[in-house]
């Protein structure tokens, strides 16, 4: 049977244009200045939920817009929304609490007492950053994490269509489910992580627990796919895989701000580069594997990388600040 690659609509919804590459590092940098460590996981999970729900909205509305107004309407509609957001961002957003004129002195003191408020970074100490094992734990773990994540999100319509025999319409609707589960479980994981920190558990232990769930959860549910007997159970396994994957928001995705809050944007830029490369190579490798093997082989590779990520993360990561 020939392999049908993911649809253009689905790929467009998941791809990141070059200019969007700065968004996640900038987001991490701002959060490191605005959010105390005791609220870090919840804040990051809530922000990423916007990305997940945006994907749900895009996947749901794009076919409707294309059918009624043609494919250019998708870009005009979302581009217009982006322009409105940009205007609001320029008016309401500030780099740090001390620059926001709408905050009272008491609010500024409360926020800045639990976050970073040093002078802006003028020189990036690349050699120092790259000499730290926890930084490499972030980079390697981000690669291992995104390999499985991108494979599931990019190839899911093909899997539903070819293996579970859903038609294209059903496949498209079911592709929304992982994004919804990720939005819910990311916030659940954020609440659990911050609660553990507030009860006295070390940040290092919390990050290791949450990321271990983010690795071993998807690995477990992917291994079950070859044993399920019904399409409904297969869909449930996929949803649970992505749901447990979202615990990573309170693991590696929060860790950049832990180990180097002043360099949180730089650190996320480094690790996310590895993550994007995993998406590129993983998506291509999946097509290659499917031409010569089976979906079980695809899932086995992802499981192996999840296990490698778990080992590296638990051996070398830390929640303590290592960069000032």
PDB file of C-alpha atoms in Angstrom:
ATOM      1  CA  UNK A   1       0.000   0.000   0.000  1.00  0.00           C
ATOM      2  CA  UNK A   2       1.369   3.425  -0.884  1.00  0.00           C
ATOM      3  CA  UNK A   3       1.926   5.962   1.864  1.00  0.00           C
ATOM      4  CA  UNK A   4      -0.187   9.092   1.662  1.00  0.00           C
ATOM      5  CA  UNK A   5       1.560  11.997   3.280  1.00  0.00           C
ATOM      6  CA  UNK A   6      -0.277  14.373   5.635  1.00  0.00           C
ATOM      7  CA  UNK A   7      -2.669  16.745   3.965  1.00  0.00           C
ATOM      8  CA  UNK A   8      -1.580  20.237   3.014  1.00  0.00           C
ATOM      9  CA  UNK A   9      -4.072  21.837   5.360  1.00  0.00           C
ATOM     10  CA  UNK A  10      -2.834  19.832   8.309  1.00  0.00           C
ATOM     11  CA  UNK A  11       0.790  20.570   7.511  1.00  0.00           C
ATOM     12  CA  UNK A  12       0.125  24.268   7.111  1.00  0.00           C
ATOM     13  CA  UNK A  13      -1.544  24.355  10.511  1.00  0.00           C
ATOM     14  CA  UNK A  14       1.475  22.739  12.178  1.00  0.00           C
ATOM     15  CA  UNK A  15       4.356  24.446  10.405  1.00  0.00           C
ATOM     16  CA  UNK A  16       6.099  27.437  11.944  1.00  0.00           C
ATOM     17  CA  UNK A  17       7.156  30.236   9.602  1.00  0.00           C
ATOM     18  CA  UNK A  18      10.668  31.602  10.095  1.00  0.00           C
ATOM     19  CA  UNK A  19       9.462  34.836  11.693  1.00  0.00           C
ATOM     20  CA  UNK A  20       7.504  32.897  14.331  1.00  0.00           C
ATOM     21  CA  UNK A  21      10.721  31.273  15.528  1.00  0.00           C
ATOM     22  CA  UNK A  22      11.377  34.149  17.934  1.00  0.00           C
ATOM     23  CA  UNK A  23       7.959  33.883  19.605  1.00  0.00           C
ATOM     24  CA  UNK A  24       8.679  31.074  22.081  1.00  0.00           C
ATOM     25  CA  UNK A  25      12.078  32.412  23.281  1.00  0.00           C
ATOM     26  CA  UNK A  26      10.555  35.880  23.702  1.00  0.00           C
ATOM     27  CA  UNK A  27       7.624  34.389  25.605  1.00  0.00           C
ATOM     28  CA  UNK A  28       9.937  32.517  27.975  1.00  0.00           C
ATOM     29  CA  UNK A  29      12.030  35.613  28.543  1.00  0.00           C
ATOM     30  CA  UNK A  30       8.996  37.724  29.456  1.00  0.00           C
ATOM     31  CA  UNK A  31       7.550  35.076  31.759  1.00  0.00           C
ATOM     32  CA  UNK A  32      10.872  34.817  33.623  1.00  0.00           C
ATOM     33  CA  UNK A  33      10.505  38.509  34.534  1.00  0.00           C
ATOM     34  CA  UNK A  34       6.794  38.542  35.318  1.00  0.00           C
ATOM     35  CA  UNK A  35       6.078  35.211  37.026  1.00  0.00           C
ATOM     36  CA  UNK A  36       7.370  34.061  40.455  1.00  0.00           C
ATOM     37  CA  UNK A  37       8.788  30.543  40.581  1.00  0.00           C
ATOM     38  CA  UNK A  38       5.835  29.334  42.676  1.00  0.00           C
ATOM     39  CA  UNK A  39       3.478  30.122  39.768  1.00  0.00           C
ATOM     40  CA  UNK A  40       5.808  29.308  36.878  1.00  0.00           C
ATOM     41  CA  UNK A  41       4.358  25.975  35.777  1.00  0.00           C
ATOM     42  CA  UNK A  42       0.753  27.207  35.783  1.00  0.00           C
ATOM     43  CA  UNK A  43       1.653  30.360  33.865  1.00  0.00           C
ATOM     44  CA  UNK A  44       3.596  28.516  31.194  1.00  0.00           C
ATOM     45  CA  UNK A  45       0.872  25.869  30.845  1.00  0.00           C
ATOM     46  CA  UNK A  46      -1.787  28.558  30.450  1.00  0.00           C
ATOM     47  CA  UNK A  47       0.230  30.350  27.769  1.00  0.00           C
ATOM     48  CA  UNK A  48       0.822  27.139  25.833  1.00  0.00           C
ATOM     49  CA  UNK A  49      -2.871  26.329  26.121  1.00  0.00           C
ATOM     50  CA  UNK A  50      -3.477  29.338  23.908  1.00  0.00           C
ATOM     51  CA  UNK A  51      -1.278  27.744  21.266  1.00  0.00           C
ATOM     52  CA  UNK A  52      -3.128  24.437  21.567  1.00  0.00           C
ATOM     53  CA  UNK A  53      -6.563  26.043  21.398  1.00  0.00           C
ATOM     54  CA  UNK A  54      -5.421  28.160  18.465  1.00  0.00           C
ATOM     55  CA  UNK A  55      -4.532  24.956  16.660  1.00  0.00           C
ATOM     56  CA  UNK A  56      -7.973  23.528  17.467  1.00  0.00           C
ATOM     57  CA  UNK A  57      -9.636  26.659  16.110  1.00  0.00           C
ATOM     58  CA  UNK A  58      -7.464  26.705  13.008  1.00  0.00           C
ATOM     59  CA  UNK A  59      -8.079  23.035  12.220  1.00  0.00           C
ATOM     60  CA  UNK A  60     -11.823  23.497  12.716  1.00  0.00           C
ATOM     61  CA  UNK A  61     -12.280  26.743  10.782  1.00  0.00           C
ATOM     62  CA  UNK A  62      -9.837  26.317   7.897  1.00  0.00           C
ATOM     63  CA  UNK A  63     -11.910  23.744   5.955  1.00  0.00           C
ATOM     64  CA  UNK A  64     -15.036  25.897   6.359  1.00  0.00           C
ATOM     65  CA  UNK A  65     -13.260  29.024   5.111  1.00  0.00           C
ATOM     66  CA  UNK A  66     -11.707  27.177   2.173  1.00  0.00           C
ATOM     67  CA  UNK A  67     -15.035  25.648   1.104  1.00  0.00           C
ATOM     68  CA  UNK A  68     -16.903  28.958   1.246  1.00  0.00           C
ATOM     69  CA  UNK A  69     -14.340  31.574   0.277  1.00  0.00           C
ATOM     70  CA  UNK A  70     -11.318  29.757  -1.167  1.00  0.00           C
ATOM     71  CA  UNK A  71      -7.937  28.969   0.330  1.00  0.00           C
ATOM     72  CA  UNK A  72      -6.640  32.598   0.464  1.00  0.00           C
ATOM     73  CA  UNK A  73      -9.351  33.390   3.013  1.00  0.00           C
ATOM     74  CA  UNK A  74      -7.496  31.308   5.622  1.00  0.00           C
ATOM     75  CA  UNK A  75      -4.430  33.523   5.411  1.00  0.00           C
ATOM     76  CA  UNK A  76      -6.412  36.773   5.254  1.00  0.00           C
ATOM     77  CA  UNK A  77      -8.545  35.791   8.263  1.00  0.00           C
ATOM     78  CA  UNK A  78      -5.745  34.629  10.536  1.00  0.00           C
ATOM     79  CA  UNK A  79      -3.454  37.416   9.340  1.00  0.00           C
ATOM     80  CA  UNK A  80      -6.114  39.988  10.245  1.00  0.00           C
ATOM     81  CA  UNK A  81      -6.487  38.496  13.707  1.00  0.00           C
ATOM     82  CA  UNK A  82      -2.720  38.642  14.110  1.00  0.00           C
ATOM     83  CA  UNK A  83      -2.753  42.331  13.205  1.00  0.00           C
ATOM     84  CA  UNK A  84      -5.404  43.062  15.838  1.00  0.00           C
ATOM     85  CA  UNK A  85      -3.413  41.129  18.424  1.00  0.00           C
ATOM     86  CA  UNK A  86      -0.248  43.048  17.483  1.00  0.00           C
ATOM     87  CA  UNK A  87      -1.952  46.384  18.090  1.00  0.00           C
ATOM     88  CA  UNK A  88      -3.139  45.251  21.523  1.00  0.00           C
ATOM     89  CA  UNK A  89       0.293  43.841  22.313  1.00  0.00           C
ATOM     90  CA  UNK A  90       2.024  47.138  21.528  1.00  0.00           C
ATOM     91  CA  UNK A  91      -0.389  49.005  23.762  1.00  0.00           C
ATOM     92  CA  UNK A  92      -0.626  46.642  26.744  1.00  0.00           C
ATOM     93  CA  UNK A  93       2.541  44.517  26.900  1.00  0.00           C
ATOM     94  CA  UNK A  94       5.706  45.488  28.786  1.00  0.00           C
ATOM     95  CA  UNK A  95       9.052  43.727  29.041  1.00  0.00           C
ATOM     96  CA  UNK A  96       9.032  43.727  32.836  1.00  0.00           C
ATOM     97  CA  UNK A  97       6.785  44.858  35.716  1.00  0.00           C
ATOM     98  CA  UNK A  98       8.938  47.913  36.444  1.00  0.00           C
ATOM     99  CA  UNK A  99       8.095  49.344  33.003  1.00  0.00           C
ATOM    100  CA  UNK A 100       4.314  48.930  33.331  1.00  0.00           C
ATOM    101  CA  UNK A 101       2.744  52.261  34.358  1.00  0.00           C
ATOM    102  CA  UNK A 102      -0.588  50.613  35.213  1.00  0.00           C
ATOM    103  CA  UNK A 103       0.865  48.549  38.065  1.00  0.00           C
ATOM    104  CA  UNK A 104       0.818  49.924  41.582  1.00  0.00           C
ATOM    105  CA  UNK A 105       4.079  50.000  43.602  1.00  0.00           C
ATOM    106  CA  UNK A 106       2.724  47.180  45.763  1.00  0.00           C
ATOM    107  CA  UNK A 107       2.026  44.993  42.720  1.00  0.00           C
ATOM    108  CA  UNK A 108       5.482  45.677  41.292  1.00  0.00           C
ATOM    109  CA  UNK A 109       7.127  44.789  44.590  1.00  0.00           C
ATOM    110  CA  UNK A 110       5.128  41.553  44.860  1.00  0.00           C
ATOM    111  CA  UNK A 111       5.961  40.420  41.325  1.00  0.00           C
ATOM    112  CA  UNK A 112       9.618  41.464  41.309  1.00  0.00           C
ATOM    113  CA  UNK A 113      10.306  39.861  44.689  1.00  0.00           C
ATOM    114  CA  UNK A 114       9.767  36.432  43.156  1.00  0.00           C
ATOM    115  CA  UNK A 115      11.141  36.909  39.646  1.00  0.00           C
ATOM    116  CA  UNK A 116      14.202  38.188  37.820  1.00  0.00           C
ATOM    117  CA  UNK A 117      14.836  41.918  37.740  1.00  0.00           C
ATOM    118  CA  UNK A 118      18.452  42.336  36.734  1.00  0.00           C
ATOM    119  CA  UNK A 119      19.815  44.562  34.002  1.00  0.00           C
ATOM    120  CA  UNK A 120      19.231  43.447  30.386  1.00  0.00           C
ATOM    121  CA  UNK A 121      21.661  40.964  28.865  1.00  0.00           C
ATOM    122  CA  UNK A 122      24.151  42.676  26.547  1.00  0.00           C
ATOM    123  CA  UNK A 123      26.618  39.835  25.968  1.00  0.00           C
ATOM    124  CA  UNK A 124      25.588  36.176  25.773  1.00  0.00           C
ATOM    125  CA  UNK A 125      28.187  33.870  27.388  1.00  0.00           C
ATOM    126  CA  UNK A 126      27.880  31.079  24.842  1.00  0.00           C
ATOM    127  CA  UNK A 127      30.912  29.157  26.082  1.00  0.00           C
ATOM    128  CA  UNK A 128      29.632  29.166  29.654  1.00  0.00           C
ATOM    129  CA  UNK A 129      26.113  28.189  28.612  1.00  0.00           C
ATOM    130  CA  UNK A 130      27.264  25.299  26.436  1.00  0.00           C
ATOM    131  CA  UNK A 131      29.623  24.013  29.142  1.00  0.00           C
ATOM    132  CA  UNK A 132      26.752  23.206  31.510  1.00  0.00           C
ATOM    133  CA  UNK A 133      25.418  19.592  31.540  1.00  0.00           C
ATOM    134  CA  UNK A 134      21.853  20.716  32.459  1.00  0.00           C
ATOM    135  CA  UNK A 135      21.778  22.839  29.293  1.00  0.00           C
ATOM    136  CA  UNK A 136      22.640  19.792  27.205  1.00  0.00           C
ATOM    137  CA  UNK A 137      20.032  17.802  29.127  1.00  0.00           C
ATOM    138  CA  UNK A 138      17.490  20.404  27.961  1.00  0.00           C
ATOM    139  CA  UNK A 139      18.678  20.244  24.348  1.00  0.00           C
ATOM    140  CA  UNK A 140      18.730  16.430  24.136  1.00  0.00           C
ATOM    141  CA  UNK A 141      15.448  16.025  26.005  1.00  0.00           C
ATOM    142  CA  UNK A 142      13.725  18.598  23.785  1.00  0.00           C
ATOM    143  CA  UNK A 143      14.876  16.640  20.723  1.00  0.00           C
ATOM    144  CA  UNK A 144      13.595  13.334  22.135  1.00  0.00           C
ATOM    145  CA  UNK A 145      10.310  14.910  23.198  1.00  0.00           C
ATOM    146  CA  UNK A 146       9.554  16.606  19.898  1.00  0.00           C
ATOM    147  CA  UNK A 147      10.389  13.536  17.813  1.00  0.00           C
ATOM    148  CA  UNK A 148       7.367  11.715  19.199  1.00  0.00           C
ATOM    149  CA  UNK A 149       5.170  14.800  19.406  1.00  0.00           C
ATOM    150  CA  UNK A 150       5.672  15.889  15.796  1.00  0.00           C
ATOM    151  CA  UNK A 151       5.238  12.361  14.466  1.00  0.00           C
ATOM    152  CA  UNK A 152       1.891  11.994  16.219  1.00  0.00           C
ATOM    153  CA  UNK A 153       0.575  15.414  15.226  1.00  0.00           C
ATOM    154  CA  UNK A 154       1.827  15.339  11.633  1.00  0.00           C
ATOM    155  CA  UNK A 155       1.099  11.734  10.684  1.00  0.00           C
ATOM    156  CA  UNK A 156      -2.046  11.210  12.735  1.00  0.00           C
ATOM    157  CA  UNK A 157      -4.495  11.785   9.828  1.00  0.00           C
ATOM    158  CA  UNK A 158      -2.651   9.185   7.766  1.00  0.00           C
ATOM    159  CA  UNK A 159      -2.709   6.700  10.648  1.00  0.00           C
ATOM    160  CA  UNK A 160      -6.435   7.221  11.209  1.00  0.00           C
ATOM    161  CA  UNK A 161      -7.154   6.841   7.505  1.00  0.00           C
ATOM    162  CA  UNK A 162      -4.926   3.886   6.624  1.00  0.00           C
ATOM    163  CA  UNK A 163      -4.885   1.837   9.820  1.00  0.00           C
ATOM    164  CA  UNK A 164      -8.167   2.681  11.538  1.00  0.00           C
ATOM    165  CA  UNK A 165     -10.033   3.111   8.204  1.00  0.00           C
ATOM    166  CA  UNK A 166     -11.599   6.451   9.085  1.00  0.00           C
ATOM    167  CA  UNK A 167     -12.526   8.643   6.150  1.00  0.00           C
ATOM    168  CA  UNK A 168     -10.745  11.960   5.673  1.00  0.00           C
ATOM    169  CA  UNK A 169     -13.521  13.962   7.329  1.00  0.00           C
ATOM    170  CA  UNK A 170     -13.466  11.758  10.424  1.00  0.00           C
ATOM    171  CA  UNK A 171      -9.668  11.883  10.489  1.00  0.00           C
ATOM    172  CA  UNK A 172      -9.703  15.668  10.386  1.00  0.00           C
ATOM    173  CA  UNK A 173     -12.191  15.898  13.242  1.00  0.00           C
ATOM    174  CA  UNK A 174     -10.221  13.451  15.388  1.00  0.00           C
ATOM    175  CA  UNK A 175      -7.029  15.448  14.836  1.00  0.00           C
ATOM    176  CA  UNK A 176      -8.557  18.134  17.041  1.00  0.00           C
ATOM    177  CA  UNK A 177      -8.750  15.750  20.022  1.00  0.00           C
ATOM    178  CA  UNK A 178      -5.008  15.683  20.910  1.00  0.00           C
ATOM    179  CA  UNK A 179      -4.851  19.478  21.015  1.00  0.00           C
ATOM    180  CA  UNK A 180      -7.818  19.579  23.386  1.00  0.00           C
ATOM    181  CA  UNK A 181      -6.351  16.938  25.679  1.00  0.00           C
ATOM    182  CA  UNK A 182      -2.992  18.740  25.678  1.00  0.00           C
ATOM    183  CA  UNK A 183      -4.665  22.008  26.676  1.00  0.00           C
ATOM    184  CA  UNK A 184      -6.459  20.312  29.587  1.00  0.00           C
ATOM    185  CA  UNK A 185      -3.556  18.211  30.854  1.00  0.00           C
ATOM    186  CA  UNK A 186      -0.974  20.983  30.485  1.00  0.00           C
ATOM    187  CA  UNK A 187      -2.957  23.077  32.973  1.00  0.00           C
ATOM    188  CA  UNK A 188      -3.520  20.077  35.232  1.00  0.00           C
ATOM    189  CA  UNK A 189       0.213  19.375  35.215  1.00  0.00           C
ATOM    190  CA  UNK A 190       0.987  23.039  35.920  1.00  0.00           C
ATOM    191  CA  UNK A 191      -1.302  23.033  38.936  1.00  0.00           C
ATOM    192  CA  UNK A 192       0.232  19.804  40.266  1.00  0.00           C
ATOM    193  CA  UNK A 193       3.802  21.068  39.781  1.00  0.00           C
ATOM    194  CA  UNK A 194       3.226  24.417  41.506  1.00  0.00           C
ATOM    195  CA  UNK A 195       1.372  22.682  44.341  1.00  0.00           C
ATOM    196  CA  UNK A 196       4.327  20.346  44.908  1.00  0.00           C
ATOM    197  CA  UNK A 197       6.737  23.305  44.924  1.00  0.00           C
ATOM    198  CA  UNK A 198       4.549  25.212  47.385  1.00  0.00           C
ATOM    199  CA  UNK A 199       4.540  22.169  49.695  1.00  0.00           C
ATOM    200  CA  UNK A 200       8.328  22.205  49.884  1.00  0.00           C
ATOM    201  CA  UNK A 201       9.388  19.701  47.227  1.00  0.00           C
ATOM    202  CA  UNK A 202      12.540  20.868  45.462  1.00  0.00           C
ATOM    203  CA  UNK A 203      12.183  22.371  41.998  1.00  0.00           C
ATOM    204  CA  UNK A 204      14.659  19.795  40.681  1.00  0.00           C
ATOM    205  CA  UNK A 205      12.510  16.910  41.931  1.00  0.00           C
ATOM    206  CA  UNK A 206       9.316  18.465  40.572  1.00  0.00           C
ATOM    207  CA  UNK A 207      10.823  19.045  37.122  1.00  0.00           C
ATOM    208  CA  UNK A 208      12.111  15.472  36.986  1.00  0.00           C
ATOM    209  CA  UNK A 209       8.762  14.016  38.041  1.00  0.00           C
ATOM    210  CA  UNK A 210       6.748  16.054  35.554  1.00  0.00           C
ATOM    211  CA  UNK A 211       9.073  15.431  32.627  1.00  0.00           C
ATOM    212  CA  UNK A 212       9.281  11.722  33.406  1.00  0.00           C
ATOM    213  CA  UNK A 213       5.491  11.629  33.065  1.00  0.00           C
ATOM    214  CA  UNK A 214       5.845  13.626  29.840  1.00  0.00           C
ATOM    215  CA  UNK A 215       8.201  10.975  28.466  1.00  0.00           C
ATOM    216  CA  UNK A 216       7.034   7.673  29.920  1.00  0.00           C
ATOM    217  CA  UNK A 217       3.313   8.394  29.550  1.00  0.00           C
ATOM    218  CA  UNK A 218       3.442   8.719  25.744  1.00  0.00           C
ATOM    219  CA  UNK A 219       5.892   5.798  25.562  1.00  0.00           C
ATOM    220  CA  UNK A 220       3.466   3.540  27.459  1.00  0.00           C
ATOM    221  CA  UNK A 221       0.398   4.447  25.400  1.00  0.00           C
ATOM    222  CA  UNK A 222       2.279   4.092  22.101  1.00  0.00           C
ATOM    223  CA  UNK A 223       3.319   0.549  23.055  1.00  0.00           C
ATOM    224  CA  UNK A 224      -0.359  -0.282  23.634  1.00  0.00           C
ATOM    225  CA  UNK A 225      -1.417   0.686  20.119  1.00  0.00           C
ATOM    226  CA  UNK A 226      -0.313  -2.657  18.664  1.00  0.00           C
ATOM    227  CA  UNK A 227      -2.517  -4.507  21.192  1.00  0.00           C
ATOM    228  CA  UNK A 228      -5.790  -2.594  20.908  1.00  0.00           C
ATOM    229  CA  UNK A 229      -8.637  -4.254  19.038  1.00  0.00           C
ATOM    230  CA  UNK A 230     -10.961  -1.359  18.226  1.00  0.00           C
ATOM    231  CA  UNK A 231     -10.538   2.053  16.569  1.00  0.00           C
ATOM    232  CA  UNK A 232     -12.068   3.716  19.629  1.00  0.00           C
ATOM    233  CA  UNK A 233      -9.351   2.292  21.888  1.00  0.00           C
ATOM    234  CA  UNK A 234      -6.664   3.348  19.422  1.00  0.00           C
ATOM    235  CA  UNK A 235      -7.985   6.919  19.426  1.00  0.00           C
ATOM    236  CA  UNK A 236      -8.091   6.833  23.234  1.00  0.00           C
ATOM    237  CA  UNK A 237      -4.454   5.692  23.367  1.00  0.00           C
ATOM    238  CA  UNK A 238      -3.416   8.503  21.025  1.00  0.00           C
ATOM    239  CA  UNK A 239      -5.297  11.071  23.105  1.00  0.00           C
ATOM    240  CA  UNK A 240      -3.804   9.763  26.362  1.00  0.00           C
ATOM    241  CA  UNK A 241      -0.357   9.817  24.784  1.00  0.00           C
ATOM    242  CA  UNK A 242      -0.684  13.483  23.905  1.00  0.00           C
ATOM    243  CA  UNK A 243      -2.339  14.295  27.219  1.00  0.00           C
ATOM    244  CA  UNK A 244       0.550  12.865  29.236  1.00  0.00           C
ATOM    245  CA  UNK A 245       2.974  14.528  26.810  1.00  0.00           C
ATOM    246  CA  UNK A 246       1.576  17.913  27.942  1.00  0.00           C
ATOM    247  CA  UNK A 247       3.075  17.383  31.414  1.00  0.00           C
ATOM    248  CA  UNK A 248       6.316  18.430  29.727  1.00  0.00           C
ATOM    249  CA  UNK A 249       5.137  22.035  30.069  1.00  0.00           C
ATOM    250  CA  UNK A 250       5.903  21.696  33.782  1.00  0.00           C
ATOM    251  CA  UNK A 251       9.113  19.798  33.072  1.00  0.00           C
ATOM    252  CA  UNK A 252      11.598  20.787  30.421  1.00  0.00           C
ATOM    253  CA  UNK A 253       9.592  23.769  29.125  1.00  0.00           C
ATOM    254  CA  UNK A 254       9.651  25.403  32.579  1.00  0.00           C
ATOM    255  CA  UNK A 255      13.288  24.514  33.215  1.00  0.00           C
ATOM    256  CA  UNK A 256      14.825  27.242  31.047  1.00  0.00           C
ATOM    257  CA  UNK A 257      13.582  29.827  33.525  1.00  0.00           C
ATOM    258  CA  UNK A 258      14.834  27.733  36.467  1.00  0.00           C
ATOM    259  CA  UNK A 259      18.457  27.317  35.442  1.00  0.00           C
ATOM    260  CA  UNK A 260      19.046  30.682  33.783  1.00  0.00           C
ATOM    261  CA  UNK A 261      16.178  33.170  34.104  1.00  0.00           C
ATOM    262  CA  UNK A 262      18.153  36.018  32.519  1.00  0.00           C
ATOM    263  CA  UNK A 263      18.955  33.759  29.555  1.00  0.00           C
ATOM    264  CA  UNK A 264      15.594  31.972  29.395  1.00  0.00           C
ATOM    265  CA  UNK A 265      14.991  33.120  25.810  1.00  0.00           C
ATOM    266  CA  UNK A 266      18.455  32.024  24.686  1.00  0.00           C
ATOM    267  CA  UNK A 267      18.100  28.643  26.370  1.00  0.00           C
ATOM    268  CA  UNK A 268      14.708  28.001  24.805  1.00  0.00           C
ATOM    269  CA  UNK A 269      16.085  29.081  21.449  1.00  0.00           C
ATOM    270  CA  UNK A 270      18.833  26.463  21.775  1.00  0.00           C
ATOM    271  CA  UNK A 271      16.632  23.611  22.918  1.00  0.00           C
ATOM    272  CA  UNK A 272      13.786  24.477  20.564  1.00  0.00           C
ATOM    273  CA  UNK A 273      16.202  24.381  17.622  1.00  0.00           C
ATOM    274  CA  UNK A 274      16.892  20.770  18.550  1.00  0.00           C
ATOM    275  CA  UNK A 275      13.147  20.225  18.915  1.00  0.00           C
ATOM    276  CA  UNK A 276      12.380  21.642  15.478  1.00  0.00           C
ATOM    277  CA  UNK A 277      15.137  19.515  13.919  1.00  0.00           C
ATOM    278  CA  UNK A 278      13.519  16.490  15.559  1.00  0.00           C
ATOM    279  CA  UNK A 279      10.261  17.449  13.854  1.00  0.00           C
ATOM    280  CA  UNK A 280      11.973  17.774  10.478  1.00  0.00           C
ATOM    281  CA  UNK A 281      13.957  14.542  10.694  1.00  0.00           C
ATOM    282  CA  UNK A 282      11.228  12.619  12.500  1.00  0.00           C
ATOM    283  CA  UNK A 283       8.558  13.444   9.934  1.00  0.00           C
ATOM    284  CA  UNK A 284      10.863  12.457   7.054  1.00  0.00           C
ATOM    285  CA  UNK A 285      12.087   9.332   8.833  1.00  0.00           C
ATOM    286  CA  UNK A 286       8.518   8.211   9.450  1.00  0.00           C
ATOM    287  CA  UNK A 287       7.784   8.275   5.727  1.00  0.00           C
ATOM    288  CA  UNK A 288      10.954   6.270   5.089  1.00  0.00           C
ATOM    289  CA  UNK A 289      10.097   3.708   7.784  1.00  0.00           C
ATOM    290  CA  UNK A 290       6.527   3.268   6.524  1.00  0.00           C
ATOM    291  CA  UNK A 291       7.761   2.535   3.013  1.00  0.00           C
ATOM    292  CA  UNK A 292       9.834  -0.358   4.366  1.00  0.00           C
ATOM    293  CA  UNK A 293       8.149  -1.326   7.611  1.00  0.00           C
ATOM    294  CA  UNK A 294       5.046  -0.732   9.691  1.00  0.00           C
ATOM    295  CA  UNK A 295       3.484   1.704  12.133  1.00  0.00           C
ATOM    296  CA  UNK A 296       4.785  -0.459  14.981  1.00  0.00           C
ATOM    297  CA  UNK A 297       8.317   0.343  13.816  1.00  0.00           C
ATOM    298  CA  UNK A 298       7.492   4.068  13.810  1.00  0.00           C
ATOM    299  CA  UNK A 299       6.196   3.901  17.371  1.00  0.00           C
ATOM    300  CA  UNK A 300       9.178   1.810  18.549  1.00  0.00           C
ATOM    301  CA  UNK A 301      11.625   4.494  17.422  1.00  0.00           C
ATOM    302  CA  UNK A 302       9.618   7.146  19.284  1.00  0.00           C
ATOM    303  CA  UNK A 303       9.486   4.974  22.422  1.00  0.00           C
ATOM    304  CA  UNK A 304      13.272   4.434  22.357  1.00  0.00           C
ATOM    305  CA  UNK A 305      13.851   8.183  22.126  1.00  0.00           C
ATOM    306  CA  UNK A 306      11.373   8.817  24.956  1.00  0.00           C
ATOM    307  CA  UNK A 307      13.355   6.389  27.148  1.00  0.00           C
ATOM    308  CA  UNK A 308      16.669   8.014  26.191  1.00  0.00           C
ATOM    309  CA  UNK A 309      15.183  11.399  27.043  1.00  0.00           C
ATOM    310  CA  UNK A 310      13.992  10.099  30.420  1.00  0.00           C
ATOM    311  CA  UNK A 311      17.456   8.814  31.317  1.00  0.00           C
ATOM    312  CA  UNK A 312      19.283  11.958  30.206  1.00  0.00           C
ATOM    313  CA  UNK A 313      16.781  14.212  31.972  1.00  0.00           C
ATOM    314  CA  UNK A 314      16.914  12.392  35.287  1.00  0.00           C
ATOM    315  CA  UNK A 315      20.704  12.100  35.259  1.00  0.00           C
ATOM    316  CA  UNK A 316      21.699  15.622  34.232  1.00  0.00           C
ATOM    317  CA  UNK A 317      18.860  18.102  34.681  1.00  0.00           C
ATOM    318  CA  UNK A 318      18.453  20.442  37.654  1.00  0.00           C
ATOM    319  CA  UNK A 319      15.974  22.986  38.898  1.00  0.00           C
ATOM    320  CA  UNK A 320      18.637  25.153  40.487  1.00  0.00           C
ATOM    321  CA  UNK A 321      19.976  28.335  38.925  1.00  0.00           C
ATOM    322  CA  UNK A 322      23.290  27.650  37.180  1.00  0.00           C
ATOM    323  CA  UNK A 323      23.539  30.870  35.120  1.00  0.00           C
ATOM    324  CA  UNK A 324      23.448  34.362  36.650  1.00  0.00           C
TER     325      UNK A 324
END
